[in-house]
Short mmCIF file of C-alpha atoms in Angstrom, two decimals:
data_model
loop_
_atom_site.label_atom_id
_atom_site.label_comp_id
_atom_site.label_asym_id
_atom_site.label_seq_id
_atom_site.Cartn_x
_atom_site.Cartn_y
_atom_site.Cartn_z
CA UNK J 7 117.17 128.03 75.66
CA UNK J 8 116.21 131.59 76.61
CA UNK J 9 118.41 133.16 79.44
CA UNK J 10 117.72 132.09 82.50
CA UNK J 11 119.53 132.66 85.67
CA UNK J 12 119.05 130.92 89.46
CA UNK J 13 119.66 132.94 92.33
CA UNK J 14 120.99 130.15 94.30
CA UNK J 15 121.24 126.45 95.01
CA UNK J 16 117.69 126.28 96.31
CA UNK J 17 116.28 128.00 93.16
CA UNK J 18 118.18 125.74 91.25
CA UNK J 19 117.28 122.52 93.05
CA UNK J 20 113.23 124.13 92.49
CA UNK J 21 113.83 123.87 88.70
CA UNK J 22 115.32 120.65 88.98
CA UNK J 23 112.12 119.19 90.54
CA UNK J 24 109.81 121.06 88.42
CA UNK J 25 111.86 119.24 85.72
CA UNK J 26 111.29 115.61 87.29
CA UNK J 27 108.02 116.50 87.44
CA UNK J 28 107.86 115.81 83.67
CA UNK J 29 108.81 112.48 83.97
CA UNK J 30 106.50 109.50 84.12
CA UNK J 31 104.89 108.41 87.50
CA UNK J 32 104.42 105.04 88.62
CA UNK J 33 107.08 103.49 86.68
CA UNK J 34 110.39 101.34 87.96
CA UNK J 35 112.79 104.53 88.42
CA UNK J 36 112.53 107.65 90.37
CA UNK J 37 111.64 111.01 88.66
CA UNK J 38 114.92 112.79 88.70
CA UNK J 39 115.64 116.45 87.17
CA UNK J 40 118.98 117.94 86.35
CA UNK J 41 119.97 122.08 86.01
CA UNK J 42 123.50 122.79 85.01
CA UNK J 43 124.55 126.40 85.03
CA UNK J 44 127.84 128.59 84.32
CA UNK J 45 129.52 130.69 87.15
CA UNK J 46 126.69 133.48 87.22
CA UNK J 47 123.89 131.08 87.62
CA UNK J 48 122.71 131.20 83.94
CA UNK J 49 120.94 127.57 83.21
CA UNK J 50 123.10 126.34 80.25
CA UNK J 51 121.46 122.74 80.05
CA UNK J 52 118.44 121.06 81.74
CA UNK J 53 117.30 117.90 81.39
CA UNK J 54 114.84 115.31 83.20
CA UNK J 55 114.10 111.15 83.20
CA UNK J 56 111.71 110.18 80.85
CA UNK J 57 111.54 106.64 82.21
CA UNK J 58 113.09 103.44 82.71
CA UNK J 59 115.88 102.49 79.70
CA UNK J 60 116.22 106.24 78.90
CA UNK J 61 118.86 108.63 80.02
CA UNK J 62 119.32 109.80 83.54
CA UNK J 63 118.36 113.28 84.15
CA UNK J 64 122.43 114.28 84.05
CA UNK J 65 122.89 112.64 80.81
CA UNK J 66 119.81 114.12 79.04
CA UNK J 67 120.96 117.16 80.43
CA UNK J 68 124.69 116.68 79.32
CA UNK J 69 123.45 115.57 75.93
CA UNK J 70 121.14 118.67 75.49
CA UNK J 71 124.48 121.19 76.05
CA UNK J 72 125.83 118.75 73.23
CA UNK J 73 123.29 119.34 70.84
CA UNK J 74 123.93 123.21 71.90
CA UNK J 75 127.53 123.06 71.61
CA UNK J 76 127.71 124.34 74.79
CA UNK J 77 130.89 123.83 76.95
CA UNK J 78 130.37 122.47 80.05
CA UNK J 79 134.03 122.94 81.98
CA UNK J 80 133.48 124.55 85.12
CA UNK J 81 130.02 124.76 85.32
CA UNK J 82 127.79 123.36 88.65
CA UNK J 83 125.05 120.74 88.10
CA UNK J 84 122.44 120.77 90.36
CA UNK J 85 120.48 117.05 90.93
CA UNK J 86 117.25 115.83 92.51
CA UNK J 87 119.09 112.26 93.21
CA UNK J 88 122.65 111.40 94.44
CA UNK J 89 124.03 110.92 90.69
CA UNK J 90 124.63 107.02 90.56
CA UNK J 91 127.98 105.68 90.17
CA UNK J 92 127.07 102.38 88.30
CA UNK J 93 126.40 100.64 84.84
CA UNK J 94 122.65 99.65 84.62
CA UNK J 95 120.76 99.96 81.39
CA UNK J 96 122.61 103.27 80.97
CA UNK J 97 126.16 104.06 81.88
CA UNK J 98 126.99 106.06 85.45
CA UNK J 99 126.01 109.39 85.75
CA UNK J 100 129.08 110.42 87.92
CA UNK J 101 131.80 109.52 85.09
CA UNK J 102 129.46 111.09 82.77
CA UNK J 103 129.82 114.48 84.94
CA UNK J 104 133.28 113.85 85.54
CA UNK J 105 133.84 113.66 82.03
CA UNK J 106 132.27 116.86 81.10
CA UNK J 107 134.32 118.64 82.98
CA UNK J 108 131.80 119.69 85.33
CA UNK J 109 132.92 121.84 88.52
CA UNK J 110 130.34 121.36 91.46
CA UNK J 111 127.37 118.98 91.98
CA UNK J 112 124.79 119.81 94.08
CA UNK J 113 122.43 117.16 94.76
CA UNK J 114 119.00 116.84 97.22
CA UNK J 115 118.44 113.07 98.07
CA UNK J 116 121.20 110.89 98.48
CA UNK J 117 121.15 107.29 97.16
CA UNK J 118 122.26 104.98 99.45
CA UNK J 119 121.63 102.17 97.75
CA UNK J 120 124.72 99.93 97.17
CA UNK J 121 124.45 98.67 93.70
CA UNK J 122 123.41 102.56 92.69
CA UNK J 123 125.08 104.92 95.49
CA UNK J 124 128.33 106.08 95.40
CA UNK J 125 128.21 108.75 92.89
CA UNK J 126 129.10 111.95 95.77
CA UNK J 127 132.27 109.85 96.71
CA UNK J 128 133.25 109.13 93.22
CA UNK J 129 132.48 112.75 92.11
CA UNK J 130 134.61 113.89 95.09
CA UNK J 131 137.41 111.82 94.30
CA UNK J 132 137.70 113.11 90.99
CA UNK J 133 137.91 116.12 92.53
CA UNK J 134 134.52 117.65 91.84
CA UNK J 135 133.17 120.23 94.61
CA UNK J 136 130.28 118.20 96.02
CA UNK J 137 127.28 119.30 98.19
CA UNK J 138 124.28 117.27 99.19
CA UNK J 139 122.27 115.92 100.58
CA UNK J 140 120.01 119.40 100.06
CA UNK J 141 116.41 119.32 100.10
CA UNK J 142 115.26 121.92 102.42
CA UNK J 143 111.65 122.37 100.90
CA UNK J 144 111.57 118.54 100.99
CA UNK J 145 109.84 118.73 97.41
CA UNK J 146 112.91 116.56 96.14
CA UNK J 147 112.29 113.80 98.80
CA UNK J 148 108.62 113.79 98.46
CA UNK J 149 109.02 113.53 94.81
CA UNK J 150 110.48 109.86 95.32
CA UNK J 151 108.51 108.76 98.49
CA UNK J 152 106.66 105.84 96.89
CA UNK J 153 109.87 104.85 95.07
CA UNK J 154 112.45 104.98 97.55
CA UNK J 155 110.24 103.38 100.23
CA UNK J 156 109.42 100.44 97.66
CA UNK J 157 113.18 99.98 97.10
CA UNK J 158 114.24 100.01 100.33
CA UNK J 159 111.39 97.48 101.60
CA UNK J 160 112.12 95.39 98.87
CA UNK J 161 108.54 95.47 98.15
CA UNK J 162 106.08 97.66 96.33
CA UNK J 163 105.12 100.48 98.63
CA UNK J 164 101.37 100.10 99.30
CA UNK J 165 98.66 102.36 99.27
CA UNK J 166 95.01 101.22 100.57
CA UNK J 167 91.97 102.73 99.18
CA UNK J 168 88.55 102.52 101.04
CA UNK J 169 85.00 104.50 100.12
CA UNK J 170 82.50 104.28 102.59
CA UNK J 171 79.27 105.99 104.70
CA UNK J 172 79.85 107.79 107.54
CA UNK J 173 79.40 104.89 109.17
CA UNK J 174 82.07 102.83 107.68
CA UNK J 175 79.64 100.74 105.24
CA UNK J 176 80.85 100.42 101.57
CA UNK J 177 77.74 98.63 100.24
CA UNK J 178 73.75 98.97 101.45
CA UNK J 179 72.22 95.72 102.65
CA UNK J 180 70.84 94.85 99.45
CA UNK J 181 74.62 94.47 98.36
CA UNK J 182 74.14 97.88 96.39
CA UNK J 183 76.94 100.41 96.28
CA UNK J 184 76.98 102.50 93.25
CA UNK J 185 77.36 105.28 94.16
CA UNK J 186 78.43 106.03 98.10
CA UNK J 187 80.73 108.74 97.20
CA UNK J 188 80.57 111.53 94.36
CA UNK J 189 81.95 112.31 91.07
CA UNK J 190 84.69 114.59 92.89
CA UNK J 191 85.88 111.74 94.70
CA UNK J 192 85.57 109.35 92.01
CA UNK J 193 87.61 111.50 89.97
CA UNK J 194 89.78 112.27 92.58
CA UNK J 195 90.31 108.52 92.80
CA UNK J 196 91.31 107.96 89.15
CA UNK J 197 94.14 110.66 90.10
CA UNK J 198 95.85 108.51 92.79
CA UNK J 199 94.91 105.46 90.11
CA UNK J 200 97.02 107.62 87.53
CA UNK J 201 100.07 107.92 89.96
CA UNK J 202 100.76 103.99 90.44
CA UNK J 203 102.18 100.73 89.11
CA UNK J 204 99.35 98.36 89.64
CA UNK J 205 95.98 98.35 90.80
CA UNK J 206 94.76 95.46 93.05
CA UNK J 207 91.54 93.75 93.71
CA UNK J 208 90.47 90.34 94.95
CA UNK J 209 88.22 87.52 93.03
CA UNK J 210 85.13 88.74 94.71
CA UNK J 211 84.95 92.14 93.79
CA UNK J 212 86.11 91.13 90.20
CA UNK J 213 83.03 88.82 89.95
CA UNK J 214 80.77 91.28 91.42
CA UNK J 215 81.59 94.35 89.56
CA UNK J 216 83.10 93.42 86.63
CA UNK J 217 85.63 96.61 86.85
CA UNK J 218 88.35 97.29 84.30
CA UNK J 219 90.72 99.03 86.60
CA UNK J 220 91.94 101.75 84.20
CA UNK J 221 92.81 105.27 84.47
CA UNK J 222 89.73 107.32 83.24
CA UNK J 223 90.49 111.19 84.15
CA UNK J 224 88.89 114.40 82.41
CA UNK J 225 90.94 115.32 79.42
CA UNK J 226 91.41 119.32 79.25
CA UNK J 227 90.98 121.60 76.07
CA UNK J 228 94.52 120.14 74.78
CA UNK J 229 93.57 116.80 74.81
CA UNK J 230 95.66 115.82 77.76
CA UNK J 231 94.40 114.25 81.09
CA UNK J 232 94.18 115.90 83.93
CA UNK J 233 93.09 115.60 87.83
CA UNK J 234 91.91 118.61 89.86
CA UNK J 235 93.66 117.18 93.06
CA UNK J 236 97.04 119.36 93.64
CA UNK J 237 98.07 115.55 95.27
CA UNK J 238 97.66 113.51 91.77
CA UNK J 239 99.30 113.62 88.57
CA UNK J 240 98.51 112.38 84.68
CA UNK J 241 100.77 109.68 83.97
CA UNK J 242 101.57 111.00 80.41
CA UNK J 243 101.50 109.44 77.45
CA UNK J 244 104.78 107.75 77.74
CA UNK J 245 103.31 105.73 80.79
CA UNK J 246 101.54 102.77 80.47
CA UNK J 247 98.24 102.02 82.31
CA UNK J 248 98.89 100.20 85.52
CA UNK J 249 99.01 96.82 85.70
CA UNK J 250 95.64 95.41 86.59
CA UNK J 251 95.61 92.17 89.42
CA UNK J 252 92.78 89.96 90.74
CA UNK J 253 93.89 88.16 93.71
CA UNK J 254 91.98 84.63 94.86
CA UNK J 255 91.88 81.05 93.90
CA UNK J 256 88.80 81.69 91.77
CA UNK J 257 88.82 81.40 87.93
CA UNK J 258 87.50 84.78 86.31
CA UNK J 259 85.33 84.79 83.00
CA UNK J 260 87.25 84.85 80.01
CA UNK J 261 85.22 87.92 78.78
CA UNK J 262 86.27 89.81 82.16
CA UNK J 263 86.87 93.49 81.65
CA UNK J 264 89.91 93.10 83.22
CA UNK J 265 91.68 90.80 81.40
CA UNK J 266 93.71 91.97 78.35
CA UNK J 267 97.42 93.37 78.41
CA UNK J 268 99.00 94.05 81.73
CA UNK J 269 96.76 91.87 83.57
CA UNK J 270 98.05 89.39 86.05
CA UNK J 271 95.46 86.75 88.38
CA UNK J 272 97.88 86.00 91.42
CA UNK J 273 95.94 83.10 92.75
CA UNK J 274 96.81 83.16 96.64
CA UNK J 275 95.56 84.95 99.40
CA UNK J 276 98.79 85.74 100.69
CA UNK J 277 99.29 89.42 100.56
CA UNK J 278 103.31 88.94 100.71
CA UNK J 279 103.49 86.91 97.46
CA UNK J 280 101.49 89.16 95.78
CA UNK J 281 103.73 91.80 95.90
CA UNK J 282 106.43 89.19 95.52
CA UNK J 283 105.24 88.82 91.69
CA UNK J 284 104.28 92.76 91.60
CA UNK J 285 108.03 93.14 92.58
CA UNK J 286 109.54 91.15 89.90
CA UNK J 287 107.83 92.93 87.52
CA UNK J 288 109.51 96.42 88.65
CA UNK J 289 106.16 97.71 90.26
CA UNK J 290 107.00 100.41 93.17
CA UNK J 291 104.00 101.58 93.97
CA UNK J 292 100.58 99.28 94.33
CA UNK J 293 96.98 100.70 95.30
CA UNK J 294 94.71 98.40 97.12
CA UNK J 295 91.20 98.66 96.21
CA UNK J 296 89.62 95.89 97.75
CA UNK J 297 87.22 94.68 98.77
CA UNK J 298 87.18 94.67 102.40
CA UNK J 299 88.67 90.83 102.30
CA UNK J 300 91.63 92.03 100.87
CA UNK J 301 92.35 95.02 102.25
CA UNK J 302 92.09 93.40 105.90
CA UNK J 303 94.55 90.71 104.72
CA UNK J 304 97.13 93.91 103.90
CA UNK J 305 96.23 95.36 106.94
CA UNK J 306 96.79 92.34 109.40
CA UNK J 307 99.95 91.47 107.32
CA UNK J 308 101.13 94.73 108.17
CA UNK J 309 102.07 95.43 104.44
CA UNK J 310 99.93 99.01 104.13
CA UNK J 311 101.85 102.01 103.91
CA UNK J 312 99.30 104.81 103.81
CA UNK J 313 95.35 104.91 103.34
CA UNK J 314 93.47 106.94 101.38
CA UNK J 315 89.88 107.36 102.92
CA UNK J 316 87.33 108.30 101.28
CA UNK J 317 83.90 109.21 103.66
CA UNK J 318 80.51 109.81 102.11
CA UNK J 319 78.20 111.62 104.28
CA UNK J 320 75.68 109.34 104.16
CA UNK J 321 74.47 106.94 106.66
CA UNK J 322 73.21 103.29 106.00
CA UNK J 323 73.41 101.29 109.06
CA UNK J 324 73.64 97.91 108.00
CA UNK J 325 75.79 96.49 105.13
CA UNK J 326 79.39 95.57 104.07
CA UNK J 327 82.10 96.77 106.39
CA UNK J 328 84.93 98.85 104.66
CA UNK J 329 87.63 96.50 106.66
CA UNK J 330 87.12 93.59 108.36
CA UNK J 331 88.05 91.84 111.54
CA UNK J 332 91.75 92.94 112.26
CA UNK J 333 92.07 90.80 115.45
CA UNK J 334 91.70 94.07 117.98
CA UNK J 335 90.39 92.83 121.31
CA UNK J 336 90.43 95.60 122.68
CA UNK J 337 91.07 99.66 122.24
CA UNK J 338 94.97 99.67 123.30
CA UNK J 339 95.60 97.37 119.95
CA UNK J 340 93.63 99.55 117.84
CA UNK J 341 95.30 100.16 114.55
CA UNK J 342 96.06 103.88 114.72
CA UNK J 343 96.92 105.90 111.48
CA UNK J 344 98.49 109.14 111.10
CA UNK J 345 96.60 111.61 109.39
CA UNK J 346 98.81 113.99 106.79
CA UNK J 347 95.93 115.69 104.87
CA UNK J 348 92.09 116.04 105.06
CA UNK J 349 90.70 117.42 101.73
CA UNK J 350 87.14 118.15 100.64
CA UNK J 351 85.73 116.55 97.58
CA UNK J 352 82.07 117.91 96.50
CA UNK J 353 80.06 116.90 99.68
CA UNK J 354 82.53 113.91 100.26
CA UNK J 355 86.38 114.00 102.61
CA UNK J 356 89.33 112.18 101.47
CA UNK J 357 91.45 111.56 104.05
CA UNK J 358 95.35 110.78 103.38
CA UNK J 359 97.02 108.76 106.35
CA UNK J 360 100.85 107.06 106.89
CA UNK J 361 101.04 103.58 108.51
CA UNK J 362 104.13 104.57 110.27
CA UNK J 363 106.01 107.44 110.58
CA UNK J 364 109.18 106.28 110.29
CA UNK J 365 111.55 108.63 107.80
CA UNK J 366 111.65 107.86 104.29
CA UNK J 367 115.18 107.13 102.70
CA UNK J 368 116.23 106.83 98.78
CA UNK J 369 117.72 103.63 97.56
CA UNK J 370 117.53 101.23 94.34
CA UNK J 371 119.22 101.24 90.90
CA UNK J 372 117.66 104.03 88.83
#
């Protein structure tokens, strides 16, 4: 490794976040990065988590040091998530750091899950100098936002996506809907698909549109998938396609495009039951794409965390609405969202909103 020196904890953690971003998105585990430096701030080892069942970031960094025959006694480790203190698919990272002789550990985001937590306390008990949580930029917290919400609530983080005209229609009066939004908006939406563990539609959408529910992103000259949006991320070769999920009681044709590997038909109209099925499959982030009946069911059940609303400068005047009856009888009962960003995509815009402004913590087994 060519010599690279960090200027302090913030710089080291920024590097750890950059490493974590190399890990797969949409999986059961969080993306985590680890940087180990000597007393002068020179990086001597790095690692990141490559997905469920693989070494955690700390273990990957320690293995890299061992491969280079680099002694780690007296070094300093910087990790985006508090080192775990339990044995799951892999061993406890806190013990590995102690055994390696690391003198100090700085972590960005605490992990309060009673199963995985306690790493900081274990390190302190062993005489390691521990600092954290320390995330001044918020980058490490943002990195595990959906995952940490999912494990804290015991169900997948739910993103609802709508694509509608300026007057809130997803189809014209005759039922035609392709295409209300532009190619730029559709590419961005595929980038959103690339970030999740499951894509969910109702049987009505599945029967009417016969969607494949796959991730289709443009390729750069190197052949890797990319996205033009800074808010979306390609999954990477090591991450499988999202689960393709159809919700409802009606049967699908045997030749439906959605069928195949990682397909599940949840024969229920209960959003909570849908999320329970996906949680059991270790899905941490779900994208509900519709139609309006399914979107409305999730909203009425209070099981939506954020909304991506793609809006085209088109007026239809009639046709199917993006959302059905929410039971709102007066303006005081309106569902108020909390805008997070507005981005122009060709002629369209995407409005990203949270359904709750409560702080997001970090939990659960890695």
